[in-house]
Each structure stands twice: as structure tokens, then as C-alpha cells.
mmCIF file of C-alpha atoms in Angstrom:
data_model
loop_
_atom_site.group_PDB
_atom_site.id
_atom_site.type_symbol
_atom_site.label_atom_id
_atom_site.label_comp_id
_atom_site.label_asym_id
_atom_site.label_seq_id
_atom_site.Cartn_x
_atom_site.Cartn_y
_atom_site.Cartn_z
ATOM 1 C CA MET A 5 38.682 -9.465 1.655
ATOM 2 C CA SER A 6 36.414 -7.898 -0.967
ATOM 3 C CA ASN A 7 32.932 -6.679 0.408
ATOM 4 C CA LYS A 8 29.849 -8.374 -1.565
ATOM 5 C CA LYS A 9 26.872 -6.730 -1.360
ATOM 6 C CA ALA A 10 23.362 -8.716 -1.176
ATOM 7 C CA THR A 11 20.062 -8.086 -1.668
ATOM 8 C CA VAL A 12 17.320 -9.497 0.378
ATOM 9 C CA PHE A 13 14.379 -9.440 -0.698
ATOM 10 C CA VAL A 14 11.335 -11.113 1.814
ATOM 11 C CA ARG A 15 7.459 -11.490 0.373
ATOM 12 C CA LEU A 16 4.779 -13.135 2.217
ATOM 13 C CA LYS A 17 3.800 -16.684 0.769
ATOM 14 C CA ASP A 18 1.055 -16.937 -1.471
ATOM 15 C CA GLY A 19 -2.563 -17.188 -0.465
ATOM 16 C CA VAL A 20 -0.756 -15.259 2.378
ATOM 17 C CA LEU A 21 -3.040 -12.798 3.572
ATOM 18 C CA ASP A 22 -1.487 -9.583 3.581
ATOM 19 C CA PRO A 23 -3.919 -6.753 5.091
ATOM 20 C CA GLN A 24 -0.717 -4.171 4.764
ATOM 21 C CA GLY A 25 -1.330 -4.754 0.745
ATOM 22 C CA ILE A 26 -5.081 -4.609 1.885
ATOM 23 C CA THR A 27 -4.739 -1.204 3.955
ATOM 24 C CA ILE A 28 -2.921 -0.251 0.647
ATOM 25 C CA GLN A 29 -5.163 -0.411 -1.917
ATOM 26 C CA LYS A 30 -8.436 1.448 -0.614
ATOM 27 C CA ALA A 31 -6.162 3.596 0.556
ATOM 28 C CA ILE A 32 -5.259 4.439 -3.282
ATOM 29 C CA LEU A 33 -8.764 4.241 -4.232
ATOM 30 C CA ASN A 34 -10.000 6.861 -1.497
ATOM 31 C CA MET A 35 -7.544 8.615 -3.542
ATOM 32 C CA GLY A 36 -9.123 8.648 -6.738
ATOM 33 C CA TYR A 37 -7.491 5.665 -7.988
ATOM 34 C CA ASP A 38 -9.367 3.054 -9.182
ATOM 35 C CA GLN A 39 -6.463 1.481 -12.033
ATOM 36 C CA VAL A 40 -4.738 -0.648 -9.108
ATOM 37 C CA ALA A 41 -6.229 -3.636 -8.960
ATOM 38 C CA SER A 42 -4.038 -5.332 -6.403
ATOM 39 C CA VAL A 43 -1.316 -4.500 -4.190
ATOM 40 C CA ARG A 44 1.758 -6.604 -2.721
ATOM 41 C CA SER A 45 3.843 -5.061 0.246
ATOM 42 C CA GLY A 46 7.417 -7.004 1.212
ATOM 43 C CA ARG A 47 10.268 -5.827 2.804
ATOM 44 C CA PHE A 48 14.094 -5.467 1.570
ATOM 45 C CA PHE A 49 17.787 -5.700 3.174
ATOM 46 C CA GLU A 50 20.150 -5.278 1.960
ATOM 47 C CA LEU A 51 23.983 -6.122 3.387
ATOM 48 C CA GLU A 52 27.826 -6.155 2.748
ATOM 49 C CA ILE A 53 29.212 -9.073 3.849
ATOM 50 C CA ASN A 54 33.109 -9.682 4.353
ATOM 51 C CA ALA A 55 33.289 -13.233 3.335
ATOM 52 C CA GLU A 56 34.333 -14.381 -0.706
ATOM 53 C CA GLY A 57 32.833 -16.692 -3.338
ATOM 54 C CA GLU A 58 30.954 -19.180 -2.406
ATOM 55 C CA GLN A 59 31.133 -18.774 1.761
ATOM 56 C CA GLY A 60 29.263 -15.746 2.374
ATOM 57 C CA ASP A 61 26.445 -16.995 -0.015
ATOM 58 C CA LYS A 62 25.959 -19.932 2.819
ATOM 59 C CA LYS A 63 26.242 -17.217 4.724
ATOM 60 C CA ILE A 64 23.684 -14.748 3.493
ATOM 61 C CA GLU A 65 20.942 -18.026 2.828
ATOM 62 C CA GLU A 66 21.838 -19.146 6.477
ATOM 63 C CA ILE A 67 20.976 -15.370 7.924
ATOM 64 C CA CYS A 68 17.609 -15.454 5.598
ATOM 65 C CA SER A 69 16.264 -18.359 6.970
ATOM 66 C CA LYS A 70 16.365 -18.322 10.732
ATOM 67 C CA LEU A 71 15.960 -14.246 11.066
ATOM 68 C CA LEU A 72 15.195 -12.524 7.975
ATOM 69 C CA SER A 73 12.395 -14.048 7.190
ATOM 70 C CA ASN A 74 9.657 -16.352 8.545
ATOM 71 C CA PRO A 75 9.415 -19.715 6.107
ATOM 72 C CA VAL A 76 6.582 -20.743 7.437
ATOM 73 C CA ILE A 77 4.330 -17.160 5.813
ATOM 74 C CA GLU A 78 7.308 -15.810 3.442
ATOM 75 C CA ASN A 79 9.182 -15.988 0.748
ATOM 76 C CA TYR A 80 13.150 -14.876 0.216
ATOM 77 C CA THR A 81 15.233 -14.191 -2.873
ATOM 78 C CA VAL A 82 18.730 -12.928 -2.812
ATOM 79 C CA GLU A 83 20.086 -11.083 -5.371
ATOM 80 C CA TYR A 84 24.005 -10.270 -5.332
ATOM 81 C CA GLU A 85 26.076 -7.402 -6.998
ATOM 82 C CA LYS A 86 29.878 -6.753 -6.508
ATOM 83 C CA MET B 171 -6.603 -2.390 -21.509
ATOM 84 C CA SER B 172 -3.888 -4.542 -20.281
ATOM 85 C CA ASN B 173 -2.518 -4.817 -16.653
ATOM 86 C CA LYS B 174 1.378 -3.425 -15.611
ATOM 87 C CA LYS B 175 2.845 -4.710 -13.003
ATOM 88 C CA ALA B 176 4.840 -2.094 -11.011
ATOM 89 C CA THR B 177 6.773 -2.349 -7.996
ATOM 90 C CA VAL B 178 7.925 0.353 -5.782
ATOM 91 C CA PHE B 179 10.788 0.292 -3.697
ATOM 92 C CA VAL B 180 11.794 3.298 -0.845
ATOM 93 C CA ARG B 181 14.362 2.771 1.448
ATOM 94 C CA LEU B 182 16.320 5.307 3.467
ATOM 95 C CA LYS B 183 18.457 7.832 2.162
ATOM 96 C CA ASP B 184 22.047 8.107 2.603
ATOM 97 C CA GLY B 185 22.355 9.202 5.933
ATOM 98 C CA VAL B 186 19.448 9.190 7.669
ATOM 99 C CA LEU B 187 19.425 6.287 10.663
ATOM 100 C CA ASP B 188 18.240 2.852 9.841
ATOM 101 C CA PRO B 189 17.167 1.261 13.600
ATOM 102 C CA GLN B 190 16.481 -1.926 11.969
ATOM 103 C CA GLY B 191 19.164 -1.925 9.817
ATOM 104 C CA ILE B 192 21.131 -1.775 13.302
ATOM 105 C CA THR B 193 19.284 -4.208 15.479
ATOM 106 C CA ILE B 194 19.437 -6.937 12.997
ATOM 107 C CA GLN B 195 22.917 -6.566 12.665
ATOM 108 C CA LYS B 196 23.553 -6.863 16.026
ATOM 109 C CA ALA B 197 21.557 -10.076 15.832
ATOM 110 C CA ILE B 198 23.361 -11.358 13.084
ATOM 111 C CA LEU B 199 26.508 -10.366 15.521
ATOM 112 C CA ASN B 200 25.477 -12.287 18.342
ATOM 113 C CA MET B 201 24.032 -15.449 15.962
ATOM 114 C CA GLY B 202 28.254 -16.233 15.193
ATOM 115 C CA TYR B 203 28.526 -13.802 12.132
ATOM 116 C CA ASP B 204 30.876 -11.468 11.972
ATOM 117 C CA GLN B 205 31.202 -10.767 8.165
ATOM 118 C CA VAL B 206 28.729 -9.049 7.740
ATOM 119 C CA ALA B 207 29.207 -5.393 7.845
ATOM 120 C CA SER B 208 25.637 -3.368 7.505
ATOM 121 C CA VAL B 209 22.508 -3.809 6.890
ATOM 122 C CA ARG B 210 20.407 -1.206 5.553
ATOM 123 C CA SER B 211 16.497 -1.919 5.205
ATOM 124 C CA GLY B 212 12.816 -1.061 2.790
ATOM 125 C CA ARG B 213 10.457 -2.154 1.810
ATOM 126 C CA PHE B 214 8.658 -2.833 -1.158
ATOM 127 C CA PHE B 215 5.557 -2.836 -2.994
ATOM 128 C CA GLU B 216 4.534 -4.438 -6.171
ATOM 129 C CA LEU B 217 0.572 -3.137 -7.884
ATOM 130 C CA GLU B 218 -1.069 -4.182 -10.510
ATOM 131 C CA ILE B 219 -2.876 -1.663 -12.472
ATOM 132 C CA ASN B 220 -4.959 -1.131 -15.492
ATOM 133 C CA ALA B 221 -3.936 1.808 -17.601
ATOM 134 C CA GLU B 222 -1.828 1.703 -20.191
ATOM 135 C CA GLY B 223 1.772 3.732 -21.331
ATOM 136 C CA GLU B 224 2.572 6.540 -20.014
ATOM 137 C CA GLN B 225 -0.690 7.395 -18.048
ATOM 138 C CA GLY B 226 -0.158 4.487 -15.955
ATOM 139 C CA ASP B 227 3.633 5.669 -14.989
ATOM 140 C CA LYS B 228 2.157 9.267 -14.322
ATOM 141 C CA LYS B 229 -0.299 7.420 -11.346
ATOM 142 C CA ILE B 230 2.359 5.167 -9.993
ATOM 143 C CA GLU B 231 4.674 8.276 -9.739
ATOM 144 C CA GLU B 232 1.762 10.095 -7.254
ATOM 145 C CA ILE B 233 1.262 6.817 -5.989
ATOM 146 C CA CYS B 234 4.879 6.479 -4.615
ATOM 147 C CA SER B 235 5.497 10.264 -3.458
ATOM 148 C CA LYS B 236 1.214 11.043 -1.719
ATOM 149 C CA LEU B 237 1.250 7.775 -0.073
ATOM 150 C CA LEU B 238 3.432 5.156 0.339
ATOM 151 C CA SER B 239 7.212 6.585 0.791
ATOM 152 C CA ASN B 240 8.133 10.105 2.904
ATOM 153 C CA PRO B 241 9.688 12.277 1.315
ATOM 154 C CA VAL B 242 11.437 14.186 3.757
ATOM 155 C CA ILE B 243 14.044 10.819 4.900
ATOM 156 C CA GLU B 244 12.890 8.445 1.350
ATOM 157 C CA ASN B 245 14.202 7.572 -1.557
ATOM 158 C CA TYR B 246 11.756 5.950 -4.299
ATOM 159 C CA THR B 247 12.346 3.285 -7.217
ATOM 160 C CA VAL B 248 9.664 1.899 -9.624
ATOM 161 C CA GLU B 249 10.521 -0.687 -11.658
ATOM 162 C CA TYR B 250 8.401 -1.977 -14.542
ATOM 163 C CA GLU B 251 7.544 -5.406 -15.702
ATOM 164 C CA LYS B 252 4.669 -6.486 -18.995
#
């Protein structure tokens, strides 16, 4: 069985307040850069999986929705690479 | 001046212990998925910038190294989109 790599990106849904992003934007302003219009923060996870084809994809989707993201306030996207 | 979007990915350097990733991997195992070989965690930031061309790029590089990442243990990559 070959190894498969998946990267899961978890970001806050549109309209959900992002205090971390706001704080970073303020810090950037305080550093003297006034060109930054907005900052949104997110997390990502790089998973290596020992499963082939669609079987692996299903597993990753389950892991994302059950463990890696909070579906009430967050969206996730998955990018696969061989 | 047009708006420019940059996404900054911050990940731990190779060899640096990732306790969050290890914890997530254990949680995945406890959920009954034994196919996940490794998990590495990271963060990303989506910045909107009011600056054109290379001027904006330089600003983002400075923000990354001074504010968004800890260069002792972390690497960052930047992806630009128009």
C-alpha cells in the first residue's frame, strides 16, 4: 500500500469573528505597516495516510469533520497529493 | 492602488517536535483509524494588502519574519494571488 499525503485547511466561516486575526492586524499597524487591510487566521494539518484511493479520502473526510474542525464555526478543505 | 492577497503558511521546521500533531494522531488512533502514519500541524494567515508589486512583497516578508513566525523553530512560505 502506498502512502498518501493530505493537507487539511481549517478556516473560520465568513462572518465569524476572528480575534486572533484582529490582534495580528493591530500589531502590524503598530509596527508601522498601514497597508494591511485585513488578516484572517487558520490552521492546517498535514496527514500521511496508508490507504489507497477513495477509501483513504473517506477516512480523511471523517477525521476532518469529527476531529480537526468545529463544523459550527469552521469550514475545511482538503488537498491531496501523491 | 489594487488589493493584493497573500497567504502565509507557518510550519515547524523538520526535526522540531510537534506535540499538537502527536496528540491529534493519538486521537485519530483512538477513534479507530489506524491508517494515519503521521500528523504535522501548522497555521496560516490570509492577508489583504493595499500595495502594488514588489513593494507589497517586501512588506509581507518583513511581517512574516518579525511577527507571524518564530524563525528559531518555524519556516514560512508565502503564496500570492491577485
